[in-house]
JSON list of C-alpha atoms in Angstrom, two decimals:
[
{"chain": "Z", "resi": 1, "resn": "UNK", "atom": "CA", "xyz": [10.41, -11.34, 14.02]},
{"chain": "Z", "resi": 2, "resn": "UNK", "atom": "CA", "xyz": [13.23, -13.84, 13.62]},
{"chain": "Z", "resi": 3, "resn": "UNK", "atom": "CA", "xyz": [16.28, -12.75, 11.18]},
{"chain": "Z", "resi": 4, "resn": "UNK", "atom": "CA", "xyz": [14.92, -16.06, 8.55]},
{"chain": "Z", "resi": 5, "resn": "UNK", "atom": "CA", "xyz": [11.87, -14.66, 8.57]},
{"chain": "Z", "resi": 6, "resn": "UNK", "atom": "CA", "xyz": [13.19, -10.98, 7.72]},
{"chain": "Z", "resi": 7, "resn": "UNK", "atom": "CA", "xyz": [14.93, -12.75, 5.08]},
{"chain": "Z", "resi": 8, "resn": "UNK", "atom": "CA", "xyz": [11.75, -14.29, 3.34]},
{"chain": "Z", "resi": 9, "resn": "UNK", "atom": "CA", "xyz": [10.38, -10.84, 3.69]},
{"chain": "Z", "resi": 10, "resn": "UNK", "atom": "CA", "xyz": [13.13, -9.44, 1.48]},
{"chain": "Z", "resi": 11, "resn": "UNK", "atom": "CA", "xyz": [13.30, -11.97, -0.74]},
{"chain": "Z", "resi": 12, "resn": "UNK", "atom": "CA", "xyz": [9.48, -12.08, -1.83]},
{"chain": "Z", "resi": 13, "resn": "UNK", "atom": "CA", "xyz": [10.07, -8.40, -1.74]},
{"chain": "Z", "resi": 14, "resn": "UNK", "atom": "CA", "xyz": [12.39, -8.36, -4.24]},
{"chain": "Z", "resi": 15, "resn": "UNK", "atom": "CA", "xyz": [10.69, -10.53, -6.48]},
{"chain": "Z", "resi": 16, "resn": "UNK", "atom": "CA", "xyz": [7.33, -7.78, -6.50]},
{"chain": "Z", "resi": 17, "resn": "UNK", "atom": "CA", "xyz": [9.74, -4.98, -7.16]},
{"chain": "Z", "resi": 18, "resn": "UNK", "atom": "CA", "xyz": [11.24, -6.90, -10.07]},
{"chain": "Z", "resi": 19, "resn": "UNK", "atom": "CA", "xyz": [7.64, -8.11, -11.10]},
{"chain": "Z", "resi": 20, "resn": "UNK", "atom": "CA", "xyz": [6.81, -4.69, -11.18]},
{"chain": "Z", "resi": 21, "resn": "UNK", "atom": "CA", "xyz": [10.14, -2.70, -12.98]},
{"chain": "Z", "resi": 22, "resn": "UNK", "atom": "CA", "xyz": [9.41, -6.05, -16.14]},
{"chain": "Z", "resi": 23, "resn": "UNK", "atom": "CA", "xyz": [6.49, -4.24, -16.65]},
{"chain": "Z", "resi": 24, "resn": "UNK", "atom": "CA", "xyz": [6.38, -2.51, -20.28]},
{"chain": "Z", "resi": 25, "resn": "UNK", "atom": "CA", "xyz": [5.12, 0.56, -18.98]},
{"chain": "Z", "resi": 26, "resn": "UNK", "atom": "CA", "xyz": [8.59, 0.69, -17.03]},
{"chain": "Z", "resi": 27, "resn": "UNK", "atom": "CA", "xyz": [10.85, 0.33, -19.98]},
{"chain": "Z", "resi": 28, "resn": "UNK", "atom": "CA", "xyz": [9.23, 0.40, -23.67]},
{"chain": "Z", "resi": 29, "resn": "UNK", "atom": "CA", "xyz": [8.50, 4.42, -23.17]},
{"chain": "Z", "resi": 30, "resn": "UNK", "atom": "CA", "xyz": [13.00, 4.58, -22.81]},
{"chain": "Z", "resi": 31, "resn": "UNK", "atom": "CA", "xyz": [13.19, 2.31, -25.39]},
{"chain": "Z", "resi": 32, "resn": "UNK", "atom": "CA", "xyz": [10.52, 4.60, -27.86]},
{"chain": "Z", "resi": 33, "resn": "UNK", "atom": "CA", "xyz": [11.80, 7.87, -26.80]},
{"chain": "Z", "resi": 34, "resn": "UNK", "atom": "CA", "xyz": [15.79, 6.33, -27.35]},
{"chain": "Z", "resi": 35, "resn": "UNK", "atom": "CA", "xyz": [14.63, 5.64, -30.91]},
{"chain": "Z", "resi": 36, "resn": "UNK", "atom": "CA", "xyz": [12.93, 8.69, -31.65]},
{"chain": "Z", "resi": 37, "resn": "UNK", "atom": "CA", "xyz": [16.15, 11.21, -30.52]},
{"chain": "Z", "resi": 38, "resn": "UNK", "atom": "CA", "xyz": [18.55, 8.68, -32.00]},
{"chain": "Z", "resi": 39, "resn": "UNK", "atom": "CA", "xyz": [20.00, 8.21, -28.87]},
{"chain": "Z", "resi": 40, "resn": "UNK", "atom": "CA", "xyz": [23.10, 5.98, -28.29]},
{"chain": "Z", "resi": 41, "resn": "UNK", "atom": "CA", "xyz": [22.20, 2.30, -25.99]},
{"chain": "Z", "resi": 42, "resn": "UNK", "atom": "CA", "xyz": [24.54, 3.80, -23.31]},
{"chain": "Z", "resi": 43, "resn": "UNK", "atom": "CA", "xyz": [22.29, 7.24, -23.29]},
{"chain": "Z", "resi": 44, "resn": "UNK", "atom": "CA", "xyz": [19.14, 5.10, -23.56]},
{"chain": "Z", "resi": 45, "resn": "UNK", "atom": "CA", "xyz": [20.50, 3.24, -20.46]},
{"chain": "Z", "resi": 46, "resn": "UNK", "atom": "CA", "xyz": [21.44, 6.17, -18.37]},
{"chain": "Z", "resi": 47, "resn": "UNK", "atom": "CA", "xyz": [18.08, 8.25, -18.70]},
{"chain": "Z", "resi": 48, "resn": "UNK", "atom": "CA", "xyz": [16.12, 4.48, -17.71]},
{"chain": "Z", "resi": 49, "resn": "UNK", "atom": "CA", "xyz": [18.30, 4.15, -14.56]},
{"chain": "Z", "resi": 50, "resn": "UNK", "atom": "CA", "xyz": [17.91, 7.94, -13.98]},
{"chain": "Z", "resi": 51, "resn": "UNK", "atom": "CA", "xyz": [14.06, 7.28, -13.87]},
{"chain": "Z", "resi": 52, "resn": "UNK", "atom": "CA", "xyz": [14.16, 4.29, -11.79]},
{"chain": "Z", "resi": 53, "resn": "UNK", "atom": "CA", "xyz": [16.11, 6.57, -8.95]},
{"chain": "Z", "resi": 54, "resn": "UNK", "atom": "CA", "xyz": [13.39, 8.72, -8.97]},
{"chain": "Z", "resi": 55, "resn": "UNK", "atom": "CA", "xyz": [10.51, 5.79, -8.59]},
{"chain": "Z", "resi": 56, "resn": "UNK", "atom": "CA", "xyz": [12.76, 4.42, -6.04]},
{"chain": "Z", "resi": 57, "resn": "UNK", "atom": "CA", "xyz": [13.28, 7.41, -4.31]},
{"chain": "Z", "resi": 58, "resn": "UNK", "atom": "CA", "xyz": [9.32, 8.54, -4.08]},
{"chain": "Z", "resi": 59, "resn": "UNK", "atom": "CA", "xyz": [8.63, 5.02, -2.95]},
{"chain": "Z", "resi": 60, "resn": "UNK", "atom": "CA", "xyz": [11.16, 5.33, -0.42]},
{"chain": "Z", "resi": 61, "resn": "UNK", "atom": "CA", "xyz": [10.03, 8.48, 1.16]},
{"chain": "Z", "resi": 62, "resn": "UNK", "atom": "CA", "xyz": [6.43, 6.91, 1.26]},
{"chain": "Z", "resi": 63, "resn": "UNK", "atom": "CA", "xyz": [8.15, 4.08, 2.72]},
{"chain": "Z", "resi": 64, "resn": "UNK", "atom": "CA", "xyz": [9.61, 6.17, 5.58]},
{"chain": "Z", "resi": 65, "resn": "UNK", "atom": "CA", "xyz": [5.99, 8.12, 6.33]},
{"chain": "Z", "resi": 66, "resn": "UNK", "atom": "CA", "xyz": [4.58, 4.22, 6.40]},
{"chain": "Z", "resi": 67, "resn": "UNK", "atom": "CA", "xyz": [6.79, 3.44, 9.11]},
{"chain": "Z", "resi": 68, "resn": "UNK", "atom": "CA", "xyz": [6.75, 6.67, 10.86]},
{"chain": "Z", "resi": 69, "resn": "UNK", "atom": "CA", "xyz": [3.05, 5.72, 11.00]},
{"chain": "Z", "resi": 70, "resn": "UNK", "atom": "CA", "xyz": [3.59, 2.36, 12.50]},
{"chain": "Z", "resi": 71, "resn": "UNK", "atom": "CA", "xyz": [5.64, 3.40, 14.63]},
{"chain": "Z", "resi": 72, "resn": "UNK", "atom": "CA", "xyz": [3.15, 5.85, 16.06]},
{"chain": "Z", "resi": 73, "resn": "UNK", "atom": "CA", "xyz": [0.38, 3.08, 16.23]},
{"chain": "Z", "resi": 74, "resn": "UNK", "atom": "CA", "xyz": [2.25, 0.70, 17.77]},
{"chain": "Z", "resi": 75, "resn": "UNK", "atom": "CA", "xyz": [2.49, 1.52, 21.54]},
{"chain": "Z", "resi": 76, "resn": "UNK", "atom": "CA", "xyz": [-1.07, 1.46, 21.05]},
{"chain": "Z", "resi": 77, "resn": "UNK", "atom": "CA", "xyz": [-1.55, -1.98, 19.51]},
{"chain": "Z", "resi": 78, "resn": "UNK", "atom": "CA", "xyz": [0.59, -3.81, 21.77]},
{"chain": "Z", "resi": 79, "resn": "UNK", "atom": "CA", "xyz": [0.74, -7.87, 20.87]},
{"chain": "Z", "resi": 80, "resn": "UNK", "atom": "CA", "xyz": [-1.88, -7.11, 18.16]},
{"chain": "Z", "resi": 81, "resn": "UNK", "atom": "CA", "xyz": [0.08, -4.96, 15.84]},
{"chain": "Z", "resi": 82, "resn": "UNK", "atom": "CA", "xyz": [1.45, -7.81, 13.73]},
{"chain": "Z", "resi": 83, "resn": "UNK", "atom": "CA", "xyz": [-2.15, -9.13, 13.32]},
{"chain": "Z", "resi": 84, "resn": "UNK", "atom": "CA", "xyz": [-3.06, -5.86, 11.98]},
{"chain": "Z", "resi": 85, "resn": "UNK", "atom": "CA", "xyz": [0.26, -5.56, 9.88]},
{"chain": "Z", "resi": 86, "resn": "UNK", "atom": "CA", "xyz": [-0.73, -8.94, 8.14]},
{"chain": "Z", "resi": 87, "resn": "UNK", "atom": "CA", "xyz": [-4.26, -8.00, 7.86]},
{"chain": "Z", "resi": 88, "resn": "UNK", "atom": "CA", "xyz": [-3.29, -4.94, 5.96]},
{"chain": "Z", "resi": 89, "resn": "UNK", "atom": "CA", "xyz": [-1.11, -6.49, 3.59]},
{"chain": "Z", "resi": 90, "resn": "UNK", "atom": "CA", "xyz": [-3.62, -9.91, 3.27]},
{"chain": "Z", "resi": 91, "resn": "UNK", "atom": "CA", "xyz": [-6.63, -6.93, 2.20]},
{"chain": "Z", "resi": 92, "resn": "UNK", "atom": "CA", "xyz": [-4.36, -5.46, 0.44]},
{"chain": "Z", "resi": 93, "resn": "UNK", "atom": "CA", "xyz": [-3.58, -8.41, -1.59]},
{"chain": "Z", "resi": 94, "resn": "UNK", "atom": "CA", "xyz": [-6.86, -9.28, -2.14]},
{"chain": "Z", "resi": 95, "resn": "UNK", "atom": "CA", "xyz": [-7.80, -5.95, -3.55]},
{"chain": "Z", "resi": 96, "resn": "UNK", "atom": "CA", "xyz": [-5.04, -6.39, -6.40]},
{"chain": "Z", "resi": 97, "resn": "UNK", "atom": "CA", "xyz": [-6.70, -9.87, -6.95]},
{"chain": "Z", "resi": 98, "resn": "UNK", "atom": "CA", "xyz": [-10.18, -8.13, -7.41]},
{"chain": "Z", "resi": 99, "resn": "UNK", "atom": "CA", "xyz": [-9.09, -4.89, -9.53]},
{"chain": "Z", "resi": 100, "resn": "UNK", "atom": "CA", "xyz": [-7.44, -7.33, -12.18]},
{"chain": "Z", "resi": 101, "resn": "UNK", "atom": "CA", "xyz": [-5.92, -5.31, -14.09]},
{"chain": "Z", "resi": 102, "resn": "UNK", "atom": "CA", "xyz": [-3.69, -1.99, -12.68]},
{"chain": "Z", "resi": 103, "resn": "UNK", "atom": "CA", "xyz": [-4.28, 1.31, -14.77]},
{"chain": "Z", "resi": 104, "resn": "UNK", "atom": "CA", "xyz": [-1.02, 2.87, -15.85]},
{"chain": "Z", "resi": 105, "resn": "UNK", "atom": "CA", "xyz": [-0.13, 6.38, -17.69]},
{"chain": "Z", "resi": 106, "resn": "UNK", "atom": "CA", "xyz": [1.26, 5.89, -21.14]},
{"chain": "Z", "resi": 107, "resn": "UNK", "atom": "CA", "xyz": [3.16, 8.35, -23.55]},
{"chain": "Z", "resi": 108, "resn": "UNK", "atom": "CA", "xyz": [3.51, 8.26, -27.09]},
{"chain": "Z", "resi": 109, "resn": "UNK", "atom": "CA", "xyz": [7.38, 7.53, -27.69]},
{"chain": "Z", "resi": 110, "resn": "UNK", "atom": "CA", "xyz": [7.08, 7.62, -31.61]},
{"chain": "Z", "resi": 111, "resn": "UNK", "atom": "CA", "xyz": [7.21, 11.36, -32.10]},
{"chain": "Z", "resi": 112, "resn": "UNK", "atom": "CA", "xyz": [10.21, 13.44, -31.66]},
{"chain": "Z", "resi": 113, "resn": "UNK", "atom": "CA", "xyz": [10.56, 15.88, -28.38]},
{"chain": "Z", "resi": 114, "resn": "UNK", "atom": "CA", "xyz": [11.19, 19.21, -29.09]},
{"chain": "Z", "resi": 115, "resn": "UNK", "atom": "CA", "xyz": [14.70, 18.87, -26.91]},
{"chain": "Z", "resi": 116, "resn": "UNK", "atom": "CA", "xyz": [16.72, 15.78, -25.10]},
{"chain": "Z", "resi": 117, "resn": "UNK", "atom": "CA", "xyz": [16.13, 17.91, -21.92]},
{"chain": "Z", "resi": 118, "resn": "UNK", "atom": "CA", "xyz": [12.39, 17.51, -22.71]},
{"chain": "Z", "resi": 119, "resn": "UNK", "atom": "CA", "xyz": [12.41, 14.01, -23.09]},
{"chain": "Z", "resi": 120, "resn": "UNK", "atom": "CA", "xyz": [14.56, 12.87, -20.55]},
{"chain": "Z", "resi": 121, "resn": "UNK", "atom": "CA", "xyz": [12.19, 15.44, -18.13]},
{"chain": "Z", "resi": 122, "resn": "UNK", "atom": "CA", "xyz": [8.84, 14.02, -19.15]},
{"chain": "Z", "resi": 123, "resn": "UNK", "atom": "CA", "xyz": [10.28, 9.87, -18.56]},
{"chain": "Z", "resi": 124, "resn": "UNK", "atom": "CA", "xyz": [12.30, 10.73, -15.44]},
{"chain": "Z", "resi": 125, "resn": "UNK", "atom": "CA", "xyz": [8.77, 13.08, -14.17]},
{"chain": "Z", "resi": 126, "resn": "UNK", "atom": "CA", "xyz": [6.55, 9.93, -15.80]},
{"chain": "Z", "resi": 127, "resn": "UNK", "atom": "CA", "xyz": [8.09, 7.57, -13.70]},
{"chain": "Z", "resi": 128, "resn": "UNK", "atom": "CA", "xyz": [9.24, 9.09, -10.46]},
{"chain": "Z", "resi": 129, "resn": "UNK", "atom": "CA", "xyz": [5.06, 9.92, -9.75]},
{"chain": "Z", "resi": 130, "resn": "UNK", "atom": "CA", "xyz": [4.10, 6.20, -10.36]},
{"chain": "Z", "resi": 131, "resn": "UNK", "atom": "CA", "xyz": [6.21, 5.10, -7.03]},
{"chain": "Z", "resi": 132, "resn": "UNK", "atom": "CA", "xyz": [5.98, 1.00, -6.41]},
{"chain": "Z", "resi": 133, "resn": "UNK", "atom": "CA", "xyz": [3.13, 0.67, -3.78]},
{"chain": "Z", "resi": 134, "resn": "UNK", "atom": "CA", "xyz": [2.98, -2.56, -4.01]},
{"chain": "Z", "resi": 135, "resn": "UNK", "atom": "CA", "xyz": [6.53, -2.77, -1.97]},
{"chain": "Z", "resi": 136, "resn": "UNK", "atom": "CA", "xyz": [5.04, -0.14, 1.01]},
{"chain": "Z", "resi": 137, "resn": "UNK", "atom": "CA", "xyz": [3.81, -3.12, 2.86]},
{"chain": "Z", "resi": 138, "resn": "UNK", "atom": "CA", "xyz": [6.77, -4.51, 3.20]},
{"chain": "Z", "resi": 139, "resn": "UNK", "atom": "CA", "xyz": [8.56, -1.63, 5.40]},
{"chain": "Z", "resi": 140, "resn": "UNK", "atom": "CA", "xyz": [5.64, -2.15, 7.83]},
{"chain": "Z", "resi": 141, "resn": "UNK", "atom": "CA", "xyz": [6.60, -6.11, 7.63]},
{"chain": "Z", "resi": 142, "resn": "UNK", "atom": "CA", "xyz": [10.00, -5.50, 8.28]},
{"chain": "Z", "resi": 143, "resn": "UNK", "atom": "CA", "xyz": [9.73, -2.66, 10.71]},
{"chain": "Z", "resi": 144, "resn": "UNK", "atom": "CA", "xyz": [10.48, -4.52, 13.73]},
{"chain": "Z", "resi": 145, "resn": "UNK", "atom": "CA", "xyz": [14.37, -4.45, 12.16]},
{"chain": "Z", "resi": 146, "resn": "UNK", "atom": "CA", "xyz": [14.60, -0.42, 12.91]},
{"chain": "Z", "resi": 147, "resn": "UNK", "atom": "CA", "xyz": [16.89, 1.53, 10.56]},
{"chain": "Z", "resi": 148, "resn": "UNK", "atom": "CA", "xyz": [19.19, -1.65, 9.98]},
{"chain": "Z", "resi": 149, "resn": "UNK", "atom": "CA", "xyz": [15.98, -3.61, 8.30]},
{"chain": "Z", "resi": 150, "resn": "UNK", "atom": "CA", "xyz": [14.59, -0.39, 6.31]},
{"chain": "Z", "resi": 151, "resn": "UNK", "atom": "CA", "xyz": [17.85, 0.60, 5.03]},
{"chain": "Z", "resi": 152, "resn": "UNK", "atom": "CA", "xyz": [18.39, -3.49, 3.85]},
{"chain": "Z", "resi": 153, "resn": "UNK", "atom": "CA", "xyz": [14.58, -2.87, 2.33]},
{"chain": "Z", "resi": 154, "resn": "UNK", "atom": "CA", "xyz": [15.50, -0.14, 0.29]},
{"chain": "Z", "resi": 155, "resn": "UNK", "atom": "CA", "xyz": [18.43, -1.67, -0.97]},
{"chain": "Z", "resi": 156, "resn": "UNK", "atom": "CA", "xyz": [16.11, -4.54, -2.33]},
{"chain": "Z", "resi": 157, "resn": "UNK", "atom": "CA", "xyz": [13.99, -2.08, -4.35]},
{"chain": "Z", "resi": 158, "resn": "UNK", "atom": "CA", "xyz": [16.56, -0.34, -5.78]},
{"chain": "Z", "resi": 159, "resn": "UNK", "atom": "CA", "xyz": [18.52, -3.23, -6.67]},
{"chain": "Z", "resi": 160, "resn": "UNK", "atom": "CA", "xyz": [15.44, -5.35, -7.79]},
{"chain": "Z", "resi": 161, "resn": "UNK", "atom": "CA", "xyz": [13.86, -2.27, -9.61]},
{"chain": "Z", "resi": 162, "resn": "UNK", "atom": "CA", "xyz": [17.30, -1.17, -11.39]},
{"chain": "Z", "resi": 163, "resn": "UNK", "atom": "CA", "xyz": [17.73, -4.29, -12.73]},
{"chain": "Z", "resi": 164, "resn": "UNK", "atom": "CA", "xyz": [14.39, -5.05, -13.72]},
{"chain": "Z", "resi": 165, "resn": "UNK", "atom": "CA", "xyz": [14.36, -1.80, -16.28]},
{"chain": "Z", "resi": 166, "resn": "UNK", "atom": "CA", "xyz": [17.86, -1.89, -17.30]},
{"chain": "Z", "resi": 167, "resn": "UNK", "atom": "CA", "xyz": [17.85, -6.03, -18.29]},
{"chain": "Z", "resi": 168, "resn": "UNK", "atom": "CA", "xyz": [14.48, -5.39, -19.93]},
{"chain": "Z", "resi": 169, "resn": "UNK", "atom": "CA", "xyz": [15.42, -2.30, -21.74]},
{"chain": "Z", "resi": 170, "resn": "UNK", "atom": "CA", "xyz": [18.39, -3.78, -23.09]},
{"chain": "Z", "resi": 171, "resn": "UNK", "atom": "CA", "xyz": [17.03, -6.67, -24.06]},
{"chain": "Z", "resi": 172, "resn": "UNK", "atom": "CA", "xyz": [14.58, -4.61, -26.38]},
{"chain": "Z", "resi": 173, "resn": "UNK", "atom": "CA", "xyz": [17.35, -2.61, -27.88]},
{"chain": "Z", "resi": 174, "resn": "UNK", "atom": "CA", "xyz": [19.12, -5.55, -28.62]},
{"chain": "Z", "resi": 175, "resn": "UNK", "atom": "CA", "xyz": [16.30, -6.96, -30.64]},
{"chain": "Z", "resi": 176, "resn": "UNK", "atom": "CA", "xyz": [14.63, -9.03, -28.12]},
{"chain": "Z", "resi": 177, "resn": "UNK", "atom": "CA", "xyz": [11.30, -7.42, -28.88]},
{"chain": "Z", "resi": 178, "resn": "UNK", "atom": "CA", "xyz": [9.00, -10.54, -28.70]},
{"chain": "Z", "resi": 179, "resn": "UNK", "atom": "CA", "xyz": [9.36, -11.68, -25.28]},
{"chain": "Z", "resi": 180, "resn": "UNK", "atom": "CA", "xyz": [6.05, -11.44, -24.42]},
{"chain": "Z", "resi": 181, "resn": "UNK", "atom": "CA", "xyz": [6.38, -9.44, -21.29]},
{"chain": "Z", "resi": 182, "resn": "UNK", "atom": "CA", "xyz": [3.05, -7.49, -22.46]},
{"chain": "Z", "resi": 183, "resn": "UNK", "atom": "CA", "xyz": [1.17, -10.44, -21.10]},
{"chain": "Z", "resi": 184, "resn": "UNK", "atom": "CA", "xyz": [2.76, -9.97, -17.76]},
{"chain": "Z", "resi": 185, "resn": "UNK", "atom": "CA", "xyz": [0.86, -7.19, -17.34]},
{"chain": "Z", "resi": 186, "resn": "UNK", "atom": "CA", "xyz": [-2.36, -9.10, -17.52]},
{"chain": "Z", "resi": 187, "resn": "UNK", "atom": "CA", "xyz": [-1.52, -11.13, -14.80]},
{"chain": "Z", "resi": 188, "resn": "UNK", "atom": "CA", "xyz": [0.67, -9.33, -12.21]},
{"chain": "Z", "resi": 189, "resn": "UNK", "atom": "CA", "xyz": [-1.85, -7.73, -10.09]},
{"chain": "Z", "resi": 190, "resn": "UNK", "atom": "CA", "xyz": [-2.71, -11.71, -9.20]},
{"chain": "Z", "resi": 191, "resn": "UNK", "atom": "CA", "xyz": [0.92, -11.99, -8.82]},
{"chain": "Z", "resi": 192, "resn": "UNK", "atom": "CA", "xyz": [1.14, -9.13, -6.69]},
{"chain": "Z", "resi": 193, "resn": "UNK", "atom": "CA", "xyz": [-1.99, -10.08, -4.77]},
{"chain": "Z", "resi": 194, "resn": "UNK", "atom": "CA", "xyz": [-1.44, -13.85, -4.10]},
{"chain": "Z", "resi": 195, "resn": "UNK", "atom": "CA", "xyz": [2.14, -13.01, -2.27]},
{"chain": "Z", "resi": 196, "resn": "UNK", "atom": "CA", "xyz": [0.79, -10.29, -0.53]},
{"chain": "Z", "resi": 197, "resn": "UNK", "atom": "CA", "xyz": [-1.65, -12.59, 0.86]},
{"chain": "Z", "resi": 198, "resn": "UNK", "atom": "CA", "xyz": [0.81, -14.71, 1.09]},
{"chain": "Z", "resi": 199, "resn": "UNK", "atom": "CA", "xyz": [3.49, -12.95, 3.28]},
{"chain": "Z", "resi": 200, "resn": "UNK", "atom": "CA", "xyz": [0.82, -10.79, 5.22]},
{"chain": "Z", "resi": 201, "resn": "UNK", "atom": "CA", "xyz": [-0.64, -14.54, 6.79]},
{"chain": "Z", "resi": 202, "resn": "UNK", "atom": "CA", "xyz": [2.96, -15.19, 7.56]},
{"chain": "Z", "resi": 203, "resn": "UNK", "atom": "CA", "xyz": [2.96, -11.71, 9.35]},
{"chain": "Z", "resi": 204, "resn": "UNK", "atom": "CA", "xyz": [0.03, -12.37, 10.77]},
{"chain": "Z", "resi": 205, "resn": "UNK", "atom": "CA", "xyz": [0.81, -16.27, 12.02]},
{"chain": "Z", "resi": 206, "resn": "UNK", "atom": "CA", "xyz": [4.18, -17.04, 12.10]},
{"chain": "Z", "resi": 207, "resn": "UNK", "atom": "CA", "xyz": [5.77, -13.75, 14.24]},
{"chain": "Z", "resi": 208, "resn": "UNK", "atom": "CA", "xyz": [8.07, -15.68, 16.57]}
]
């Protein structure tokens, strides 16, 4: 796998994880909670990228056992384990396309937490067990790159994710509250799907 190629790979990659983090369910429970303890923008700010370390860092670690898996399968595979790479990521694609809509867990942010430590617990626990699987096929695209491509992978999701929540976060503090991000979440599992699809027949057909 060419270094263009990796490139593409990190690029669409970064556009899922950022897909993902504009999601409301990644942001409106920080901005509910912030409002219900009265906290300050700069607090509100802090506990959202405190939670987004902690869905990074779960997706990471899944990350890591995904290639560790690879890794193990490959010697076995030989030529045929980028076929089987894109295949993965093409069915997985097309089950996102097919679900339609993804299932996520909600709070209610109106009412007031017995404690700040209670709040910030129960966002920070909320959203470090909902890791990004949509971005797991895209170590085992970029595996081929050893340490050097996983470690440039993470950095994508963290960057992409971080800035995802904080911009829309802020945005809804500062009184951008219709931007009509709830209809995002309609479509992004075809979103999601089609570049899956997308990058795992480029896997798949283009390996050079």
């Amino acid at each position: 796998m060419n270094t263009t190629f990796f490139a593409s790979i990190a690029a669409t990659g970064f556009a899922v994880a950022f897909l993902h983090a504009a999601l409301p369910t990644h942001w409106l429970p920080f901005v509910l909670v912030g409002r219900a303890q009265k906290w300050s923008t700069g607090r509100t700010l802090g506990v959202t990228l405190l939670a987004g370390l902690g869905h990074v860092s779960l997706t990471i670690l899944l990350g890591l056992a995904v290639v560790a898996a690879g890794l193990v399968a490959q010697p076995h595979l030989g030529d045929s384990f980028h076929w089987l790479v894109g295949a993965l990521m093409a069915g997985l694609g097309v089950f996102y396309l097919l679900r339609g809509r993804h299932k996520h867990a909600t709070m209610d942010g109106t009412r007031k937490f017995a404690s700040d430590r209670a709040a910030i617990t129960a966002l920070v626990v909320l959203l470090t067990l909902s890791p990004c699987e949509a971005f797991l096929p895209y170590y085992l695209a970029g595996m081929e790159h050893g340490v050097a491509g996983f470690l440039t992978l993470s950095a994508v999701l963290l960057t992409a994710t971080s800035a995802g929540m904080l911009v829309f976060t802020g945005l809804s503090l500062a009184g951008f509250n219709r931007l009509g991000l709830e209809r995002l979440e309609q479509y992004e599992e075809l979103i999601l799907g089609g570049a899956l699809i997308a990058i795992g027949a480029a896997v798949a057909f283009l390996k050079t």
